[in-house]
PDB file of C-alpha atoms in Angstrom:
ATOM      1  CA  MET A 141       0.000   0.000   0.000  1.00 52.00           C
ATOM      2  CA  GLN A 142       3.042   2.254  -0.003  1.00 52.00           C
ATOM      3  CA  ASP A 143       2.209   3.204  -3.609  1.00 64.00           C
ATOM      4  CA  ALA A 144      -0.982   4.995  -2.512  1.00 81.00           C
ATOM      5  CA  LYS A 145      -0.355   8.738  -2.274  1.00 85.00           C
ATOM      6  CA  TYR A 146      -3.770   9.629  -0.835  1.00 91.00           C
ATOM      7  CA  ILE A 147      -6.311   8.091   1.527  1.00 94.00           C
ATOM      8  CA  MET A 148      -9.883   9.288   0.863  1.00 97.00           C
ATOM      9  CA  VAL A 149     -12.592   8.377   3.356  1.00 96.00           C
ATOM     10  CA  THR A 150     -16.299   9.207   3.321  1.00 96.00           C
ATOM     11  CA  ASN A 151     -19.736   7.950   4.399  1.00 94.00           C
ATOM     12  CA  TRP A 152     -21.537   9.634   1.498  1.00 93.00           C
ATOM     13  CA  ASP A 153     -23.959   7.704  -0.717  1.00 88.00           C
ATOM     14  CA  LEU A 154     -22.712   6.423  -4.091  1.00 87.00           C
ATOM     15  CA  HIS A 155     -19.066   6.503  -3.024  1.00 92.00           C
ATOM     16  CA  TRP A 156     -16.775   5.286  -4.326  1.00 93.00           C
ATOM     17  CA  ASP A 157     -17.903   2.701  -6.846  1.00 90.00           C
ATOM     18  CA  LYS A 158     -21.236   4.245  -7.864  1.00 90.00           C
ATOM     19  CA  LEU A 159     -20.328   7.780  -8.896  1.00 91.00           C
ATOM     20  CA  GLY A 160     -21.054   6.750 -12.469  1.00 82.00           C
ATOM     21  CA  PRO A 161     -22.790   8.839 -15.137  1.00 76.00           C
ATOM     22  CA  LYS A 162     -24.823  10.840 -12.610  1.00 72.00           C
ATOM     23  CA  TRP A 163     -21.675  12.523 -11.290  1.00 79.00           C
ATOM     24  CA  ASN A 164     -19.403  11.922 -14.309  1.00 86.00           C
ATOM     25  CA  ASN A 165     -17.257   9.729 -12.068  1.00 91.00           C
ATOM     26  CA  SER A 166     -16.236  12.797 -10.063  1.00 94.00           C
ATOM     27  CA  THR A 167     -16.665  14.099  -6.546  1.00 95.00           C
ATOM     28  CA  LEU A 168     -15.169  16.816  -4.367  1.00 95.00           C
ATOM     29  CA  PHE A 169     -13.914  17.653  -0.890  1.00 95.00           C
ATOM     30  CA  THR A 170     -14.349  21.057   0.698  1.00 94.00           C
ATOM     31  CA  LEU A 171     -11.266  22.540   2.351  1.00 91.00           C
ATOM     32  CA  PRO A 172     -12.191  21.772   5.996  1.00 90.00           C
ATOM     33  CA  ILE A 173     -11.994  18.018   5.340  1.00 92.00           C
ATOM     34  CA  ILE A 174      -8.837  18.154   3.232  1.00 93.00           C
ATOM     35  CA  LYS A 175      -6.033  17.230   5.611  1.00 89.00           C
ATOM     36  CA  ASP A 176      -2.243  17.576   5.846  1.00 83.00           C
ATOM     37  CA  GLY A 177      -1.992  20.771   3.779  1.00 82.00           C
ATOM     38  CA  ILE A 178      -2.949  18.937   0.578  1.00 87.00           C
ATOM     39  CA  GLU A 179      -4.959  21.933  -0.669  1.00 84.00           C
ATOM     40  CA  LYS A 180      -1.738  24.009  -0.792  1.00 78.00           C
ATOM     41  CA  SER A 181       0.227  21.444  -2.782  1.00 74.00           C
ATOM     42  CA  ASN A 182       0.919  21.087  -6.471  1.00 75.00           C
ATOM     43  CA  PHE A 183      -1.446  18.332  -7.536  1.00 83.00           C
ATOM     44  CA  PRO A 184      -0.144  15.489  -9.707  1.00 81.00           C
ATOM     45  CA  GLU A 185      -1.798  14.595 -12.986  1.00 82.00           C
ATOM     46  CA  LYS A 186      -3.047  11.450 -11.263  1.00 85.00           C
ATOM     47  CA  ALA A 187      -2.421   9.630  -7.996  1.00 86.00           C
ATOM     48  CA  VAL A 188      -2.813   6.081  -6.729  1.00 85.00           C
ATOM     49  CA  THR A 189      -5.414   6.369  -3.971  1.00 92.00           C
ATOM     50  CA  LEU A 190      -6.974   4.178  -1.283  1.00 94.00           C
ATOM     51  CA  PHE A 191     -10.716   4.889  -1.174  1.00 96.00           C
ATOM     52  CA  ILE A 192     -12.575   3.924   2.004  1.00 96.00           C
ATOM     53  CA  LYS A 193     -16.371   3.859   2.429  1.00 96.00           C
ATOM     54  CA  ARG A 194     -17.929   4.092   5.891  1.00 94.00           C
ATOM     55  CA  SER A 195     -21.549   3.753   6.932  1.00 93.00           C
ATOM     56  CA  LYS A 196     -23.509   6.619   8.487  1.00 92.00           C
ATOM     57  CA  SER A 197     -22.751   5.006  11.851  1.00 91.00           C
ATOM     58  CA  ASN A 198     -19.023   5.158  10.986  1.00 89.00           C
ATOM     59  CA  GLU A 199     -18.532   1.432  10.423  1.00 92.00           C
ATOM     60  CA  LEU A 200     -16.099   0.456   7.697  1.00 94.00           C
ATOM     61  CA  GLU A 201     -17.985  -0.979   4.708  1.00 94.00           C
ATOM     62  CA  LYS A 202     -15.622  -1.360   1.759  1.00 94.00           C
ATOM     63  CA  SER A 203     -12.346  -0.126   0.344  1.00 95.00           C
ATOM     64  CA  TRP A 204     -10.834   0.139  -3.111  1.00 94.00           C
ATOM     65  CA  LEU A 205      -7.483   0.904  -4.640  1.00 90.00           C
ATOM     66  CA  GLY A 206      -7.760   3.187  -7.649  1.00 91.00           C
ATOM     67  CA  ILE A 207      -6.821   6.447  -9.304  1.00 91.00           C
ATOM     68  CA  SER A 208      -7.777  10.031  -8.467  1.00 93.00           C
ATOM     69  CA  LYS A 209      -7.049  12.550 -11.221  1.00 93.00           C
ATOM     70  CA  ASN A 210      -7.891  15.847 -12.923  1.00 91.00           C
ATOM     71  CA  PHE A 211      -7.760  17.880  -9.697  1.00 93.00           C
ATOM     72  CA  ARG A 212      -9.264  21.363  -9.975  1.00 93.00           C
ATOM     73  CA  GLN A 213     -10.850  24.139  -7.949  1.00 92.00           C
ATOM     74  CA  ASP A 214     -14.659  23.832  -7.908  1.00 90.00           C
ATOM     75  CA  PRO A 215     -16.485  25.820  -5.181  1.00 89.00           C
ATOM     76  CA  ASN A 216     -19.401  23.993  -3.565  1.00 87.00           C
ATOM     77  CA  LYS A 217     -22.250  26.295  -2.479  1.00 86.00           C
ATOM     78  CA  GLY A 218     -19.753  29.120  -2.202  1.00 85.00           C
ATOM     79  CA  ASN A 219     -17.252  27.067  -0.172  1.00 89.00           C
ATOM     80  CA  PRO A 220     -13.756  26.428  -1.620  1.00 92.00           C
ATOM     81  CA  ALA A 221     -13.407  22.814  -2.757  1.00 94.00           C
ATOM     82  CA  ILE A 222     -11.234  20.535  -4.878  1.00 94.00           C
ATOM     83  CA  ARG A 223     -12.984  18.340  -7.458  1.00 95.00           C
ATOM     84  CA  PHE A 224     -11.411  15.260  -8.998  1.00 95.00           C
ATOM     85  CA  GLU A 225     -12.333  12.152 -10.938  1.00 95.00           C
ATOM     86  CA  VAL A 226     -12.157   8.536  -9.781  1.00 95.00           C
ATOM     87  CA  SER A 227     -11.208   5.602 -12.006  1.00 92.00           C
ATOM     88  CA  ASP A 228      -9.755   2.086 -12.135  1.00 88.00           C
ATOM     89  CA  LEU A 229     -11.280   0.937  -8.851  1.00 91.00           C
ATOM     90  CA  LYS A 230     -10.328  -2.484  -7.558  1.00 89.00           C
ATOM     91  CA  GLU A 231     -12.030  -3.647  -4.371  1.00 91.00           C
ATOM     92  CA  ILE A 232      -9.578  -4.781  -1.684  1.00 90.00           C
ATOM     93  CA  ASP A 233      -9.607  -5.652   1.999  1.00 89.00           C
ATOM     94  CA  CYS A 234      -8.732  -2.470   3.859  1.00 90.00           C
ATOM     95  CA  PRO A 235      -5.253  -2.835   5.410  1.00 86.00           C
ATOM     96  CA  GLU A 236      -5.364  -2.757   9.200  1.00 85.00           C
ATOM     97  CA  GLU A 237      -3.242   0.392   9.494  1.00 84.00           C
ATOM     98  CA  TYR A 238      -5.798   2.444   7.521  1.00 89.00           C
ATOM     99  CA  LYS A 239      -9.003   1.295   9.206  1.00 89.00           C
ATOM    100  CA  ALA A 240      -8.923   4.100  11.788  1.00 88.00           C
ATOM    101  CA  TYR A 241      -8.757   6.914   9.215  1.00 91.00           C
ATOM    102  CA  THR A 242     -11.601   9.403   9.657  1.00 91.00           C
ATOM    103  CA  ASN A 243     -13.713  11.062   6.979  1.00 94.00           C
ATOM    104  CA  GLY A 244     -11.639  13.304   4.753  1.00 94.00           C
ATOM    105  CA  TRP A 245      -8.777  13.437   2.278  1.00 95.00           C
ATOM    106  CA  HIS A 246      -5.444  12.435   3.826  1.00 93.00           C
ATOM    107  CA  LEU A 247      -1.836  12.093   2.740  1.00 88.00           C
ATOM    108  CA  ASN A 248      -0.548   8.559   3.109  1.00 84.00           C
ATOM    109  CA  LYS A 249       2.186   9.124   5.709  1.00 72.00           C
ATOM    110  CA  GLN A 250       3.497   5.601   5.140  1.00 64.00           C
ATOM    111  CA  CYS A 251       4.141   6.305   1.488  1.00 56.00           C
ATOM    112  CA  LEU A 252       7.828   7.061   1.019  1.00 45.00           C
ATOM    113  CA  PRO A 253       8.659   8.812  -2.248  1.00 47.00           C
ATOM    114  CA  SER A 254       9.972   6.348  -4.798  1.00 44.00           C
ATOM    115  CA  PRO A 255      12.340   8.264  -7.040  1.00 40.00           C
ATOM    116  CA  ALA A 256      13.039   5.144  -9.094  1.00 38.00           C
ATOM    117  CA  ILE A 257       9.498   5.207 -10.483  1.00 37.00           C
ATOM    118  CA  ILE A 258       8.089   8.379 -12.030  1.00 39.00           C
ATOM    119  CA  ASP A 259       5.734   7.726 -14.934  1.00 41.00           C
ATOM    120  CA  SER A 260       6.588  10.959 -16.733  1.00 43.00           C
ATOM    121  CA  ILE A 261      10.298  10.102 -17.071  1.00 45.00           C
ATOM    122  CA  PRO A 262      11.301   8.412 -20.337  1.00 48.00           C
ATOM    123  CA  GLU A 263      12.768   4.962 -19.845  1.00 50.00           C
ATOM    124  CA  GLN A 264      16.112   6.011 -21.331  1.00 52.00           C
ATOM    125  CA  HIS A 265      16.655   8.422 -18.410  1.00 53.00           C
ATOM    126  CA  ILE A 266      16.072   5.929 -15.586  1.00 53.00           C
ATOM    127  CA  ASN A 267      19.622   4.585 -15.884  1.00 61.00           C
ATOM    128  CA  THR A 268      21.068   8.076 -15.528  1.00 71.00           C
ATOM    129  CA  ARG A 269      19.939   8.299 -11.912  1.00 77.00           C
ATOM    130  CA  PRO A 270      22.617   7.835  -9.240  1.00 86.00           C
ATOM    131  CA  LEU A 271      21.958   4.912  -6.902  1.00 83.00           C
ATOM    132  CA  PHE A 272      21.798   7.192  -3.876  1.00 89.00           C
ATOM    133  CA  PHE A 273      18.513   8.686  -5.164  1.00 88.00           C
ATOM    134  CA  THR A 274      16.799   5.439  -4.164  1.00 81.00           C
ATOM    135  CA  ALA A 275      18.808   5.175  -0.934  1.00 83.00           C
ATOM    136  CA  MET A 276      17.464   8.543   0.246  1.00 86.00           C
ATOM    137  CA  ALA A 277      14.109   6.915   0.999  1.00 81.00           C
ATOM    138  CA  SER A 278      15.506   4.770   3.823  1.00 78.00           C
ATOM    139  CA  CYS A 279      19.020   5.937   4.791  1.00 83.00           C
ATOM    140  CA  ASP A 280      19.970   7.363   8.187  1.00 84.00           C
ATOM    141  CA  TRP A 281      20.138  11.104   8.910  1.00 86.00           C
ATOM    142  CA  GLU A 282      23.879  11.430   8.294  1.00 88.00           C
ATOM    143  CA  GLN A 283      23.613   9.824   4.881  1.00 91.00           C
ATOM    144  CA  PHE A 284      20.528  11.890   4.127  1.00 91.00           C
ATOM    145  CA  GLU A 285      22.515  15.100   4.739  1.00 93.00           C
ATOM    146  CA  GLU A 286      25.364  13.866   2.551  1.00 94.00           C
ATOM    147  CA  TYR A 287      23.056  12.746  -0.262  1.00 94.00           C
ATOM    148  CA  THR A 288      21.156  16.052  -0.120  1.00 96.00           C
ATOM    149  CA  PHE A 289      24.381  17.953  -0.749  1.00 96.00           C
ATOM    150  CA  LEU A 290      25.227  15.686  -3.705  1.00 96.00           C
ATOM    151  CA  LEU A 291      21.705  16.036  -5.125  1.00 96.00           C
ATOM    152  CA  LEU A 292      21.916  19.847  -5.027  1.00 97.00           C
ATOM    153  CA  ARG A 293      25.300  19.672  -6.745  1.00 95.00           C
ATOM    154  CA  LEU A 294      23.862  17.452  -9.488  1.00 95.00           C
ATOM    155  CA  LEU A 295      21.146  20.010 -10.187  1.00 95.00           C
ATOM    156  CA  GLY A 296      23.883  22.293 -11.491  1.00 93.00           C
ATOM    157  CA  ILE A 297      24.368  24.468  -8.411  1.00 95.00           C
ATOM    158  CA  HIS A 298      28.087  25.286  -8.332  1.00 91.00           C
ATOM    159  CA  GLU A 299      28.122  27.993  -5.666  1.00 95.00           C
ATOM    160  CA  LEU A 300      27.090  25.440  -3.054  1.00 96.00           C
ATOM    161  CA  HIS A 301      28.793  25.166   0.331  1.00 95.00           C
ATOM    162  CA  ARG A 302      28.447  22.910   3.369  1.00 92.00           C
ATOM    163  CA  PHE A 303      29.020  24.415   6.764  1.00 88.00           C
ATOM    164  CA  PRO A 304      31.486  22.577   9.050  1.00 78.00           C
ATOM    165  CA  GLN A 305      29.796  19.583  10.652  1.00 67.00           C
ATOM    166  CA  THR A 306      31.638  19.988  13.953  1.00 63.00           C
ATOM    167  CA  ASP A 307      29.400  21.640  16.522  1.00 54.00           C
ATOM    168  CA  ASN A 308      26.701  22.082  13.869  1.00 55.00           C
ATOM    169  CA  ARG A 309      23.781  21.917  16.289  1.00 57.00           C
ATOM    170  CA  GLY A 310      21.248  24.623  15.529  1.00 65.00           C
ATOM    171  CA  LYS A 311      23.008  25.676  12.340  1.00 81.00           C
ATOM    172  CA  ALA A 312      22.011  25.141   8.727  1.00 91.00           C
ATOM    173  CA  ASP A 313      23.692  22.355   6.775  1.00 93.00           C
ATOM    174  CA  GLY A 314      24.724  24.671   3.985  1.00 94.00           C
ATOM    175  CA  PHE A 315      24.159  27.605   1.664  1.00 96.00           C
ATOM    176  CA  PHE A 316      23.880  28.046  -2.079  1.00 96.00           C
ATOM    177  CA  LYS A 317      23.578  30.914  -4.507  1.00 95.00           C
ATOM    178  CA  LEU A 318      22.204  30.470  -8.017  1.00 95.00           C
ATOM    179  CA  GLY A 319      21.546  33.522 -10.117  1.00 92.00           C
ATOM    180  CA  SER A 320      19.558  35.899  -7.907  1.00 93.00           C
ATOM    181  CA  LEU A 321      18.428  33.127  -5.514  1.00 96.00           C
ATOM    182  CA  SER A 322      20.185  32.653  -2.163  1.00 96.00           C
ATOM    183  CA  VAL A 323      19.195  29.707   0.051  1.00 97.00           C
ATOM    184  CA  LEU A 324      20.156  28.457   3.490  1.00 96.00           C
ATOM    185  CA  TYR A 325      19.266  24.763   3.549  1.00 97.00           C
ATOM    186  CA  ASP A 326      18.948  22.109   6.226  1.00 95.00           C
ATOM    187  CA  ALA A 327      18.279  18.420   5.610  1.00 94.00           C
ATOM    188  CA  THR A 328      16.319  16.587   8.284  1.00 91.00           C
ATOM    189  CA  LEU A 329      14.353  13.416   8.975  1.00 86.00           C
ATOM    190  CA  GLU A 330      12.445  15.069  11.845  1.00 81.00           C
ATOM    191  CA  PRO A 331       8.686  14.627  11.253  1.00 72.00           C
ATOM    192  CA  ASN A 332       7.564  17.677  13.261  1.00 75.00           C
ATOM    193  CA  ILE A 333       9.619  20.450  11.704  1.00 83.00           C
ATOM    194  CA  GLU A 334       7.835  23.468  13.111  1.00 78.00           C
ATOM    195  CA  SER A 335       7.846  22.287  16.726  1.00 75.00           C
ATOM    196  CA  VAL A 336      11.319  20.704  16.729  1.00 76.00           C
ATOM    197  CA  LYS A 337      13.095  23.333  14.641  1.00 81.00           C
ATOM    198  CA  GLY A 338      11.151  26.468  15.530  1.00 82.00           C
ATOM    199  CA  VAL A 339      14.107  28.304  17.088  1.00 87.00           C
ATOM    200  CA  GLN A 340      16.421  27.207  14.275  1.00 89.00           C
ATOM    201  CA  LEU A 341      14.044  28.572  11.657  1.00 92.00           C
ATOM    202  CA  GLU A 342      14.133  31.962  13.349  1.00 91.00           C
ATOM    203  CA  ASN A 343      17.938  31.802  13.402  1.00 91.00           C
ATOM    204  CA  PHE A 344      18.063  30.974   9.690  1.00 93.00           C
ATOM    205  CA  ILE A 345      15.770  33.917   8.878  1.00 93.00           C
ATOM    206  CA  HIS A 346      17.943  36.207  10.990  1.00 92.00           C
ATOM    207  CA  GLN A 347      21.051  35.102   9.076  1.00 91.00           C
ATOM    208  CA  LEU A 348      19.441  35.891   5.731  1.00 93.00           C
ATOM    209  CA  LYS A 349      18.350  39.344   6.893  1.00 92.00           C
ATOM    210  CA  SER A 350      21.999  40.329   6.702  1.00 89.00           C
ATOM    211  CA  ASP A 351      23.302  41.527   3.355  1.00 88.00           C
ATOM    212  CA  ASN A 352      26.237  39.135   3.640  1.00 90.00           C
ATOM    213  CA  ILE A 353      26.641  35.414   4.229  1.00 90.00           C
ATOM    214  CA  LYS A 354      29.969  34.206   5.613  1.00 88.00           C
ATOM    215  CA  ILE A 355      30.996  30.699   4.582  1.00 88.00           C
ATOM    216  CA  ASN A 356      34.399  30.648   6.270  1.00 84.00           C
ATOM    217  CA  GLU A 357      37.263  32.997   7.098  1.00 81.00           C
ATOM    218  CA  LYS A 358      38.136  33.481   3.429  1.00 85.00           C
ATOM    219  CA  LEU A 359      34.819  33.188   1.614  1.00 90.00           C
ATOM    220  CA  GLY A 360      31.505  35.021   1.744  1.00 88.00           C
ATOM    221  CA  TYR A 361      28.676  36.280  -0.456  1.00 91.00           C
ATOM    222  CA  THR A 362      26.806  39.546  -0.820  1.00 90.00           C
ATOM    223  CA  ILE A 363      23.072  38.789  -1.075  1.00 93.00           C
ATOM    224  CA  LYS A 364      21.684  42.318  -0.776  1.00 89.00           C
ATOM    225  CA  ASP A 365      19.553  42.200  -3.935  1.00 89.00           C
ATOM    226  CA  ASN A 366      18.836  38.463  -3.940  1.00 94.00           C
ATOM    227  CA  ASP A 367      15.646  36.497  -3.392  1.00 95.00           C
ATOM    228  CA  ARG A 368      16.267  34.766  -0.043  1.00 96.00           C
ATOM    229  CA  GLN A 369      14.744  31.486   1.100  1.00 96.00           C
ATOM    230  CA  VAL A 370      15.238  28.854   3.793  1.00 96.00           C
ATOM    231  CA  TRP A 371      14.800  25.252   2.669  1.00 97.00           C
ATOM    232  CA  ILE A 372      14.127  22.395   5.058  1.00 95.00           C
ATOM    233  CA  ILE A 373      14.722  19.337   2.873  1.00 95.00           C
ATOM    234  CA  THR A 374      12.770  16.278   4.013  1.00 91.00           C
ATOM    235  CA  ARG A 375      11.178  12.998   2.992  1.00 86.00           C
ATOM    236  CA  GLY A 376       7.815  14.752   2.888  1.00 82.00           C
ATOM    237  CA  HIS A 377       5.342  14.606   0.027  1.00 77.00           C
ATOM    238  CA  ILE A 378       4.501  18.233  -0.743  1.00 81.00           C
ATOM    239  CA  VAL A 379       6.208  21.602  -0.800  1.00 87.00           C
ATOM    240  CA  ARG A 380       4.954  23.590   2.197  1.00 87.00           C
ATOM    241  CA  SER A 381       5.398  27.221   3.118  1.00 89.00           C
ATOM    242  CA  LEU A 382       6.217  27.174   6.845  1.00 90.00           C
ATOM    243  CA  ARG A 383       6.520  30.917   7.432  1.00 91.00           C
ATOM    244  CA  ILE A 384       7.362  34.212   5.757  1.00 92.00           C
ATOM    245  CA  HIS A 385       9.185  37.060   7.470  1.00 90.00           C
ATOM    246  CA  ASP A 386      10.418  40.230   5.769  1.00 88.00           C
ATOM    247  CA  GLN A 387       9.968  38.529   2.370  1.00 90.00           C
ATOM    248  CA  ILE A 388      12.163  35.609   3.470  1.00 94.00           C
ATOM    249  CA  GLU A 389      10.176  32.411   2.985  1.00 94.00           C
ATOM    250  CA  VAL A 390      10.836  29.184   4.874  1.00 94.00           C
ATOM    251  CA  LYS A 391       9.778  26.104   2.892  1.00 94.00           C
ATOM    252  CA  GLU A 392       9.648  22.383   3.392  1.00 92.00           C
ATOM    253  CA  ILE A 393      11.117  20.886   0.210  1.00 94.00           C
ATOM    254  CA  PRO A 394      10.696  17.132  -0.395  1.00 92.00           C
ATOM    255  CA  TYR A 395      13.901  15.664  -1.796  1.00 93.00           C
ATOM    256  CA  ALA A 396      11.776  13.863  -4.410  1.00 90.00           C
ATOM    257  CA  LYS A 397      10.813  17.278  -5.850  1.00 91.00           C
ATOM    258  CA  LEU A 398      14.494  18.034  -6.400  1.00 94.00           C
ATOM    259  CA  ILE A 399      14.923  14.691  -8.145  1.00 92.00           C
ATOM    260  CA  GLU A 400      12.034  15.627 -10.443  1.00 89.00           C
ATOM    261  CA  ILE A 401      13.930  18.780 -11.419  1.00 93.00           C
ATOM    262  CA  TYR A 402      17.064  16.691 -12.033  1.00 92.00           C
ATOM    263  CA  ASP A 403      15.041  14.475 -14.375  1.00 88.00           C
ATOM    264  CA  LYS A 404      13.540  17.454 -16.205  1.00 89.00           C
ATOM    265  CA  ARG A 405      16.980  18.936 -16.798  1.00 89.00           C
ATOM    266  CA  LEU A 406      17.887  15.777 -18.708  1.00 86.00           C
ATOM    267  CA  GLN A 407      14.953  16.363 -21.043  1.00 85.00           C
ATOM    268  CA  GLU A 408      15.031  20.148 -21.444  1.00 88.00           C
ATOM    269  CA  GLU A 409      17.703  22.771 -22.009  1.00 88.00           C
ATOM    270  CA  TRP A 410      17.630  25.289 -19.150  1.00 91.00           C
ATOM    271  CA  THR A 411      19.752  28.359 -18.652  1.00 92.00           C
ATOM    272  CA  ILE A 412      20.989  29.209 -15.161  1.00 92.00           C
ATOM    273  CA  LEU A 413      18.223  31.830 -15.014  1.00 92.00           C
ATOM    274  CA  GLN A 414      15.562  29.226 -15.865  1.00 93.00           C
ATOM    275  CA  LEU A 415      16.930  26.782 -13.299  1.00 94.00           C
ATOM    276  CA  SER A 416      17.010  29.536 -10.690  1.00 94.00           C
ATOM    277  CA  ARG A 417      13.356  30.331 -11.405  1.00 93.00           C
ATOM    278  CA  GLN A 418      12.366  26.663 -11.168  1.00 93.00           C
ATOM    279  CA  LEU A 419      13.970  26.397  -7.738  1.00 95.00           C
ATOM    280  CA  LYS A 420      12.653  29.746  -6.520  1.00 94.00           C
ATOM    281  CA  ASP A 421       9.081  28.787  -7.459  1.00 92.00           C
ATOM    282  CA  LEU A 422       9.082  25.402  -5.717  1.00 89.00           C
TER     283      LEU A 422
END
């Protein structure tokens, strides 16, 4: 079930196998029952989804594995909502770990990104992926930090620097500058970023408020006129804006999103300016 990106649960009539012609095989969720910040994410073209049907008394009735797709804004009685279509349903026994999910649209927290399988990548590019891309899904935190640095380097970021790892508690892992974009980054496997790293995030913002970033005794950068961001690179599933202060945005960046950009660069010719824009707009 690790392939399922979303878990969708409801006790509504006709769900999920009887949407049919009456509803054009589509349904929607209003924002209050869309969980885990999904409404703020960039939706995929389609997603493997576990659909769960409950009774009005909240008893589990059936479940299916299928596809949700064609996500779009579609207000319902004036309330913001996301509409999507449902297809390719296959009835299954609901796995035990998902039986307690409540009504709503959830991210599958047990679904680790699988960089080795992205449908949009031509087969000839699969073999160009370094082996550590796959290892990032299950390695320890020290390896994750190391692999993150290598991944950023492979994107074509040459002004990329790691900060000394001795006494690195509370400090960012590194800094990079690409075009007019300047980023302090930190790679972590912590699941609760905002509560665990709250003080660190404030420190990172404070560092970027300065017009200069010092790498070591001999090297530094002027970032006065740059776009400045803090990246917390994780095994998450969606890009999330964690906070914005004085136009400095702190973002959670899933490593799998960076791998997607790596793959795209193999298919398209990008200038440094175009790459900088792609990273800025994550």
